[in-house]
Short mmCIF file of C-alpha atoms in Angstrom, two decimals:
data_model
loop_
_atom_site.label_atom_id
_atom_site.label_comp_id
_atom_site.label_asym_id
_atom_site.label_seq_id
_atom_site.Cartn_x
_atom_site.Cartn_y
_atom_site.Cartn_z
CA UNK A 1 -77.85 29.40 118.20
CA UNK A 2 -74.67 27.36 117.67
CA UNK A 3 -76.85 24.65 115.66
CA UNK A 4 -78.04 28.07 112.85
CA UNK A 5 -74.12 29.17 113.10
CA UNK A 6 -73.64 25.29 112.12
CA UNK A 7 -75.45 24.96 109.14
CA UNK A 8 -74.96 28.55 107.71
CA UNK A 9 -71.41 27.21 107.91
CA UNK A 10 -72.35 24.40 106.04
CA UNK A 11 -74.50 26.09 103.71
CA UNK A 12 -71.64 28.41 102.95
CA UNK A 13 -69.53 25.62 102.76
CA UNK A 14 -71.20 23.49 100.14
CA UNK A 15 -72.39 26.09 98.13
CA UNK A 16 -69.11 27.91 97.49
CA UNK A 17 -67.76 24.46 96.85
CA UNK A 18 -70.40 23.98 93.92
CA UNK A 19 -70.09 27.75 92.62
CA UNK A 20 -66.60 27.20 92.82
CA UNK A 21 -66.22 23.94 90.96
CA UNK A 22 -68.72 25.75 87.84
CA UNK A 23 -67.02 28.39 87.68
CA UNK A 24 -63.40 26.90 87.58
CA UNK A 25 -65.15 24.72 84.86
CA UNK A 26 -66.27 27.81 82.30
CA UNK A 27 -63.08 29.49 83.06
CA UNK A 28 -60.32 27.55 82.28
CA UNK A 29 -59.13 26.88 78.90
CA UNK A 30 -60.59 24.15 77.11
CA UNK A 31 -58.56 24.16 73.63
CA UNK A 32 -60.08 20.73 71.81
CA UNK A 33 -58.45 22.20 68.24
CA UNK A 34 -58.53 18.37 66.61
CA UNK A 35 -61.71 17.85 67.71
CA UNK A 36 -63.02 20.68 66.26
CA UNK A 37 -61.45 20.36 63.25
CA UNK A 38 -62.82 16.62 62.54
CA UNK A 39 -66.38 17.48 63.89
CA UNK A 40 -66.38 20.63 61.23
CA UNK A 41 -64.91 18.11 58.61
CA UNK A 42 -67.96 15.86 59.24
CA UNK A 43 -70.49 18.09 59.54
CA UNK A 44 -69.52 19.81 56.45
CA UNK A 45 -69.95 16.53 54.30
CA UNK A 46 -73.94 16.64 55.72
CA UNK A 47 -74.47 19.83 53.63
CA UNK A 48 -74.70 17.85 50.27
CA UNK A 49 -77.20 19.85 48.88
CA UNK A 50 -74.70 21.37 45.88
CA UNK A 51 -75.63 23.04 43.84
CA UNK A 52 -78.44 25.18 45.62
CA UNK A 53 -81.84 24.04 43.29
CA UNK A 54 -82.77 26.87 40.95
CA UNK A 55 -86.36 26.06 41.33
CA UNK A 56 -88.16 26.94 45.03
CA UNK A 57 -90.28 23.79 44.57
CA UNK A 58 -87.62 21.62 44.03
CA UNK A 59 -85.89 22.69 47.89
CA UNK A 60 -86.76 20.76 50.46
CA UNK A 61 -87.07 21.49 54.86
CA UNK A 62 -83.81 19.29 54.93
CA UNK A 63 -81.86 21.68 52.23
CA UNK A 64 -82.65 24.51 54.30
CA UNK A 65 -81.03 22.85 57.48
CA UNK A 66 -78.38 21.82 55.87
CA UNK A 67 -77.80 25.34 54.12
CA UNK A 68 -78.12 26.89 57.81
CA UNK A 69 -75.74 24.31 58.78
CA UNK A 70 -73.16 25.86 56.04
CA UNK A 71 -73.77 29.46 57.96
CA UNK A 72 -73.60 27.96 60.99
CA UNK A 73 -69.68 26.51 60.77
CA UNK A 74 -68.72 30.42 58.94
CA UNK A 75 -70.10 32.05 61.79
CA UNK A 76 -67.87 29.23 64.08
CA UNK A 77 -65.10 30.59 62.51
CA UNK A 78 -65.89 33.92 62.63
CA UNK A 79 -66.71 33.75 66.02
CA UNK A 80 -63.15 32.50 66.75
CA UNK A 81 -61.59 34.98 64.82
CA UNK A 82 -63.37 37.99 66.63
CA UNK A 83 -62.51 36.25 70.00
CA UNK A 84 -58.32 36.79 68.54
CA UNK A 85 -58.66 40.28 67.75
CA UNK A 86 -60.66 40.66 71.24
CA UNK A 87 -63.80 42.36 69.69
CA UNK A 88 -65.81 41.23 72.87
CA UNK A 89 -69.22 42.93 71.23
CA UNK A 90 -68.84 41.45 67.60
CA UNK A 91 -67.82 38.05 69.70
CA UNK A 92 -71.05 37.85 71.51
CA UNK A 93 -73.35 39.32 68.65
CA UNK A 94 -72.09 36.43 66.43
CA UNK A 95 -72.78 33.67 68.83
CA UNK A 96 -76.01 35.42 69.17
CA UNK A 97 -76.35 35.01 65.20
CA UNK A 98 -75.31 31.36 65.62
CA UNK A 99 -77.91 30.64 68.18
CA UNK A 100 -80.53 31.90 65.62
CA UNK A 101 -79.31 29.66 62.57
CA UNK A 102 -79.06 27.22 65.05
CA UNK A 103 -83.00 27.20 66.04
CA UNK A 104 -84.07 28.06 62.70
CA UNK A 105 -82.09 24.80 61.10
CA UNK A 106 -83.58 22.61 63.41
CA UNK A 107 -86.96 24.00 62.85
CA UNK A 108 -86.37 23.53 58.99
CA UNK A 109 -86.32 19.56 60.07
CA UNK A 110 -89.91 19.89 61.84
CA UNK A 111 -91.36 22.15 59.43
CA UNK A 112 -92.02 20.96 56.30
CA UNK A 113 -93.46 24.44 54.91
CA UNK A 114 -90.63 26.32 56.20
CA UNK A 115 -89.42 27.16 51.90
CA UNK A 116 -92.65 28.80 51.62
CA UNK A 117 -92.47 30.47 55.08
CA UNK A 118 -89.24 31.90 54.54
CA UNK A 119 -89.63 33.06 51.02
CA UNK A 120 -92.40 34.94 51.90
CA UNK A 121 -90.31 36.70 54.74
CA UNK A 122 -88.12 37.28 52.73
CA UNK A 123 -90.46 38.93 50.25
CA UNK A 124 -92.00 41.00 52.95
CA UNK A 125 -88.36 42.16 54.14
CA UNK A 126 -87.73 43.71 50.25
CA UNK A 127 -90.91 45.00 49.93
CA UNK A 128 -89.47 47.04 53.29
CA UNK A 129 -86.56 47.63 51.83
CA UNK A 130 -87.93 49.00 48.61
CA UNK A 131 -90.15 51.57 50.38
CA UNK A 132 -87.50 54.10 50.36
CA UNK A 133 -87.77 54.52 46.37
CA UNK A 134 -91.69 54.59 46.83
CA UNK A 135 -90.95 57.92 49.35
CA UNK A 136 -88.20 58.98 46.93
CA UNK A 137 -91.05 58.95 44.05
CA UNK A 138 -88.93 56.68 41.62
CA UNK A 139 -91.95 53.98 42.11
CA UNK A 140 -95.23 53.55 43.11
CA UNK A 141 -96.66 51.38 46.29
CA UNK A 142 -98.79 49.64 43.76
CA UNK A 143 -95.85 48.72 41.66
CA UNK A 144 -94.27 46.74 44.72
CA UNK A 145 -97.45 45.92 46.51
CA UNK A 146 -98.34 43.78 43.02
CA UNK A 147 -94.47 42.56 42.22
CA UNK A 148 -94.83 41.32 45.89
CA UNK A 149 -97.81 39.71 44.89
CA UNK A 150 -96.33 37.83 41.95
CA UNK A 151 -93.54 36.27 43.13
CA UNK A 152 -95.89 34.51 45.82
CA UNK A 153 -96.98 37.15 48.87
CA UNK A 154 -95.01 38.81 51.29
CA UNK A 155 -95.46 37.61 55.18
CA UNK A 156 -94.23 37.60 58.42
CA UNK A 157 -91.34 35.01 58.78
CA UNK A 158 -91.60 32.51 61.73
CA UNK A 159 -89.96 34.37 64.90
CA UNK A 160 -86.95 33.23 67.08
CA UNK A 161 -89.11 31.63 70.08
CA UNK A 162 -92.11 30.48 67.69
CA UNK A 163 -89.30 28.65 66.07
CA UNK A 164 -88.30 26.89 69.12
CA UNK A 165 -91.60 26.50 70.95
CA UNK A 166 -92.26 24.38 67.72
CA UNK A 167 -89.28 22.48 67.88
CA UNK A 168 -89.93 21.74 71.60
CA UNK A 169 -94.02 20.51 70.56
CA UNK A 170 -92.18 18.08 68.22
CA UNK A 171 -89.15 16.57 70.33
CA UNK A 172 -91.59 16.80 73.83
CA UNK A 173 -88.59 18.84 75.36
CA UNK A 174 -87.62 22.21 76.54
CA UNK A 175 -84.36 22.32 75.24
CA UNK A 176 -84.70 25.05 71.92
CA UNK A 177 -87.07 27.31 74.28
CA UNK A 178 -84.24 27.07 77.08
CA UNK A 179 -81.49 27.86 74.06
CA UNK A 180 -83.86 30.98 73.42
CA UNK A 181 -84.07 31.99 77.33
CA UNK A 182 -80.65 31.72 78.07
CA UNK A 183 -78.61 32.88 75.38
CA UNK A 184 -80.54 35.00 72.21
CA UNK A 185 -83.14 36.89 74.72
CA UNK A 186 -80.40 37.84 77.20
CA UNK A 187 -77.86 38.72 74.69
CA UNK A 188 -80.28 40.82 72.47
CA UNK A 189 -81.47 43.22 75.93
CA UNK A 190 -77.61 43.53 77.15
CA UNK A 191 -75.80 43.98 73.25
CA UNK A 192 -78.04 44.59 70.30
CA UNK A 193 -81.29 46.49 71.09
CA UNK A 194 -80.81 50.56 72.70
CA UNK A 195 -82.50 49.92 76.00
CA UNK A 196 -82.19 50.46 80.05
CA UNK A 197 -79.88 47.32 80.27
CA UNK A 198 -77.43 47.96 77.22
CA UNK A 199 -77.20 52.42 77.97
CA UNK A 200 -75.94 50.93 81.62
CA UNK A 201 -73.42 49.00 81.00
CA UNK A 202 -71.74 52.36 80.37
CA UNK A 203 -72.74 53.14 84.27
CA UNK A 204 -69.91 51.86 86.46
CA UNK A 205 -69.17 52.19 89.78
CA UNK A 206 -69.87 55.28 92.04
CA UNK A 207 -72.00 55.99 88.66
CA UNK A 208 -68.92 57.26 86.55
CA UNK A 209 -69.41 56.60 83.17
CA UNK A 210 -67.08 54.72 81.02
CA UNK A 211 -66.52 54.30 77.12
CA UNK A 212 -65.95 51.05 77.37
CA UNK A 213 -68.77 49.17 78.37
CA UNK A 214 -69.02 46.43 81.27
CA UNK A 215 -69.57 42.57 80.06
CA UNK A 216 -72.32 40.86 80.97
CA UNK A 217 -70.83 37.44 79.52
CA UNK A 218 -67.50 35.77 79.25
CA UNK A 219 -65.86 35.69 76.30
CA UNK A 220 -65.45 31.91 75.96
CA UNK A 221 -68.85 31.43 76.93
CA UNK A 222 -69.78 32.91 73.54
CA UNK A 223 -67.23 30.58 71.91
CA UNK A 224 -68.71 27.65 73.62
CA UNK A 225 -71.73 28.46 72.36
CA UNK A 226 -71.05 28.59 68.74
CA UNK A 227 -69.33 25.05 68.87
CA UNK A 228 -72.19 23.76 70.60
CA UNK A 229 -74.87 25.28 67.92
CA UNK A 230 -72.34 23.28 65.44
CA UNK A 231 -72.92 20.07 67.34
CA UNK A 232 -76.78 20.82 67.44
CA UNK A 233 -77.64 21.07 64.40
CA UNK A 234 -75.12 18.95 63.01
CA UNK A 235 -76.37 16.30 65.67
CA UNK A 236 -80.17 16.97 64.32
CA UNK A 237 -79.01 16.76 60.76
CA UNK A 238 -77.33 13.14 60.76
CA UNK A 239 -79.91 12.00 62.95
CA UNK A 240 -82.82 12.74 60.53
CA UNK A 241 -80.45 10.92 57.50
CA UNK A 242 -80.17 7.91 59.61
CA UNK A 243 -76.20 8.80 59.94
CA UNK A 244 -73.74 9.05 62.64
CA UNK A 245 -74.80 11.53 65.48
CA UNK A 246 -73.38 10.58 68.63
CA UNK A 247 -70.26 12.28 68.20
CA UNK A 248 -72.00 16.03 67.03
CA UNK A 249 -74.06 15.25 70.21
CA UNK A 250 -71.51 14.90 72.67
CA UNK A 251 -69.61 17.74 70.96
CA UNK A 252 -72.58 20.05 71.96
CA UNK A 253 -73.28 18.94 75.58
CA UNK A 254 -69.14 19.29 76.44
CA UNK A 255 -69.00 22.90 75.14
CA UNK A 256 -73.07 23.73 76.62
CA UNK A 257 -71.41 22.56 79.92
CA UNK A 258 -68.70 24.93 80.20
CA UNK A 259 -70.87 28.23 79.17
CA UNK A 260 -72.34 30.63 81.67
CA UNK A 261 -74.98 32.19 80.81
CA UNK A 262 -75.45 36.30 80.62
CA UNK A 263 -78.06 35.96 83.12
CA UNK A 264 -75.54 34.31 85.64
CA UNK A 265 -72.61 36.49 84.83
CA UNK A 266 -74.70 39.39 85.19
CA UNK A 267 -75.87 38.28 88.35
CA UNK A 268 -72.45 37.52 89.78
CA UNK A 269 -71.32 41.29 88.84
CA UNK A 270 -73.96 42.82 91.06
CA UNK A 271 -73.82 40.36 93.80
CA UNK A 272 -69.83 41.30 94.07
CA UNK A 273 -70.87 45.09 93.98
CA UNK A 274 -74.19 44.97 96.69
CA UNK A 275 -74.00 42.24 99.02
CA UNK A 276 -73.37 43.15 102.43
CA UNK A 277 -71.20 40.68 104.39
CA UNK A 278 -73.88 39.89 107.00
CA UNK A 279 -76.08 38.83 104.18
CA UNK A 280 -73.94 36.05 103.04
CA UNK A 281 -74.88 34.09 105.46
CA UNK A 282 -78.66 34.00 104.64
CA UNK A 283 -78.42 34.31 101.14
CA UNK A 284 -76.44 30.89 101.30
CA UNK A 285 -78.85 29.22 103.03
CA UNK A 286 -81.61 30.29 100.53
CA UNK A 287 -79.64 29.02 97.83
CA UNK A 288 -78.90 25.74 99.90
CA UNK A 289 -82.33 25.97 100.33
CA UNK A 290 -83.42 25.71 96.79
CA UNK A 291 -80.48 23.32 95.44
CA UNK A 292 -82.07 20.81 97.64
CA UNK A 293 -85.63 21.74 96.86
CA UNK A 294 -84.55 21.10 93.11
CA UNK A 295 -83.36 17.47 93.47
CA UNK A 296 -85.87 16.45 96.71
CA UNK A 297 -89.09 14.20 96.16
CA UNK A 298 -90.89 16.99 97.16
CA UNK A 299 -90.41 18.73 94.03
CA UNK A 300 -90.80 15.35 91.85
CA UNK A 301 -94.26 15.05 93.43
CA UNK A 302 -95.12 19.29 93.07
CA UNK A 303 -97.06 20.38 89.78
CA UNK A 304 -95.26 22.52 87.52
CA UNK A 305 -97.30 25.41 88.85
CA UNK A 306 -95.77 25.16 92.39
CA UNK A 307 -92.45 24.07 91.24
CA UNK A 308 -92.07 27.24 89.41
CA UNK A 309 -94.21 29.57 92.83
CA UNK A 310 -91.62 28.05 95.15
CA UNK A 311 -88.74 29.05 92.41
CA UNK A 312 -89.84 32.45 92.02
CA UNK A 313 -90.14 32.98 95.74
CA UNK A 314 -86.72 31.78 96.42
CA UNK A 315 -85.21 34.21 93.37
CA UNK A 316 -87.12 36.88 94.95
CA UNK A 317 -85.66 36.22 98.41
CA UNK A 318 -82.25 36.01 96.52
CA UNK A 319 -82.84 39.50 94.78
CA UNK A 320 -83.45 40.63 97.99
CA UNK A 321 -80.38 39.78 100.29
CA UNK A 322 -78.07 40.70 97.35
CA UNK A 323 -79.33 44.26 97.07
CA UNK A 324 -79.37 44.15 93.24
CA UNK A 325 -79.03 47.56 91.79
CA UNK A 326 -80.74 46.52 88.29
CA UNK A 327 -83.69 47.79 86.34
CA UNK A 328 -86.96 45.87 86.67
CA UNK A 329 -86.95 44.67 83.38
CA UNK A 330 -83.24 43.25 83.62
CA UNK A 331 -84.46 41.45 87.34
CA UNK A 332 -87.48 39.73 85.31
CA UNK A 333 -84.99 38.56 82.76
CA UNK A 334 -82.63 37.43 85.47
CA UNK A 335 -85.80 35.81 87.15
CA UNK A 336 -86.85 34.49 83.83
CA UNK A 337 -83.80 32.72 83.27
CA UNK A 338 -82.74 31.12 86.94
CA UNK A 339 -86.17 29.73 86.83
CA UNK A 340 -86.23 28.06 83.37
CA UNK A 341 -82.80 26.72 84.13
CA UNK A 342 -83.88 25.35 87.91
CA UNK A 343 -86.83 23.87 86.37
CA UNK A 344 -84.71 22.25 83.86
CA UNK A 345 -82.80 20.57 86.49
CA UNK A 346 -85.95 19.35 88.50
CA UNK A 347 -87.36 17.83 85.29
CA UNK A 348 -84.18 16.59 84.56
CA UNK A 349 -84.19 14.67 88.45
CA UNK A 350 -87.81 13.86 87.76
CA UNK A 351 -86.89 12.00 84.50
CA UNK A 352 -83.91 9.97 86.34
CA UNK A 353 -85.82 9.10 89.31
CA UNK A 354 -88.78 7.26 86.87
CA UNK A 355 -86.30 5.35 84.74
CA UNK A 356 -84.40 4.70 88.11
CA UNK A 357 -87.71 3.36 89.69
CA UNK A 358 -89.40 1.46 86.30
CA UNK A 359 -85.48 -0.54 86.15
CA UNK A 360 -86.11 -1.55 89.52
CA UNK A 361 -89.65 -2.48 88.79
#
């Protein structure tokens, strides 16, 4: 009995620590005003595409990142500028926008038919926007079915996650799909689409409603994500010209570091509001549990399949001492998300451990 009591002490103990030390991390300040300024300065001189070619067939995959680049360091700014007047919901919608640009520049430098792919989105989107004069009866659906027609055929652009998935086939990594998971997915069910998850956030405690709406996300967590999208794409960009990257790199992994995810935050806010005290306890040890499954041989020498079974079983076991209050769909997203990110760090432990073994080979 004492020997349980001693390592749910222990699990308690080095967990907190850990939670403690991440959060302290993503919630203190972390002004880095000159570097910002000389990482926008350089990745500004990468969009050297000016003037914009007149002619489609004359713009290349590379143009289009480095236009989307361009976008990408106004939206920075705007970003920052929201975050000063405190607009929390513009804030998070606009690093939202910048993870977007952000995927679909670097899937401009994979995709070399992405001009034709876009202009026929982009076709497709004012044919849709031309349908009200069709209803109105100032034109025909002929006349913008066949004007559709001549400037090249309207289609379907490439989506968010096909975007990534593709840019993830071509680096053999996870990291645009994990982008997707953890930031644009969460951020479009809790702030942009009218669903369960965004009509709640109205639903505080006791049930009272409230005009303001809670926060599933930190403020600077948006901000770091912006200035990491920078460093992304910017770090893509230079790359592909043979130029400088290492500093647009690191520029992206220290502001990626310091973000929480919506997911997490979320999570946090109902943990605080339904765990029971003799839970904690438990729930600890679970999460021991599966911090040491993550970086263990045992989960080096699992398949994927079992990796992610075990994971799943774990979150469930979480959901379930915590007492979270959510709606199913919001629980799957949470689930969705602490899995892709545990799985992350396992293949990331996996990875170390080979070079770690083949260097002393």
């Amino acid at each position: 009995m004492n020997s349980r009591k001693g390592e749910d002490a222990e699990a308690v103990d080095s967990t907190v620590k850990a939670l403690l030390a991440d959060t302290v991390r993503g919630l203190l300040p972390a002004p880095d005003p000159v570097r910002r300024h000389r990482v926008r300065a350089g990745a500004r001189k990468l969009v050297d595409c000016n003037p914009w070619p007149e002619d489609d067939d004359a713009t290349t995959h590379l143009d289009v990142a480095k236009l989307a680049l361009l976008r990408l360091l106004y939206l920075q700014q705007q970003t920052r500028r929201a975050a000063m007047a405190g607009v929390d919901e513009a804030v998070v919608q606009l690093a939202r926008s910048s993870v977007e640009v952000c995927v679909l520049g670097v899937y401009s430098l994979h995709e070399t038919n992405v001009v034709a792919q876009l202009k026929a989105g982009y076709i497709k989107a004012a044919s849709s926007m031309l349908t009200y004069l069709v209803e109105d009866g100032m034109v025909t659906k002929d006349l913008v079915d066949q004007s559709a027609v001549a400037m090249g055929g309207a289609a379907n652009g490439p989506g968010v996650f096909a975007m990534a998935d593709r840019i993830d086939t071509a680096l053999g990594s996870t990291g645009a799909v994990s982008l997707y998971r953890r930031f644009y997915a969460p951020t479009s069910t809790f702030f942009v689409h009218a669903n369960a998850a965004s009509l709640l956030r109205h639903v505080g405690k006791d049930n009272a409603l409230s005009e303001r709406p809670s926060m599933p996300w930190t403020r600077r967590s948006a901000l770091h994500v912006s200035d990491a999208c920078v460093g992304i794409l910017a770090s893509a960009i230079a790359a592909s010209e043979g130029k400088p990257f290492v500093e647009f790199e690191q520029y992206a992994h220290a502001h990626m570091a310091l973000t929480f995810t919506p997911m997490a935050v979320a999570m946090t806010q109902g943990l605080r509001r339904s765990v029971q005290l003799s839970q904690l306890p438990p729930l600890f040890r679970t999460v021991r549990d599966l911090r040491q499954y993550t970086q263990s041989p045992q989960a080096a020498a699992d398949t994927p399949v079992v990796r992610e079974a075990r994971l799943r079983e774990g979150y469930d076991r979480i959901v379930q001492l915590a007492g979270f209050d959510f709606p199913d769909d919001v629980v799957r997203l949470l689930g969705d998300d602490f899995v892709t990110r545990v799985l992350d760090g396992i293949a990331e432990y996996v990875g170390k451990t080979a070079q770690a073994d083949t260097s002393g080979g």
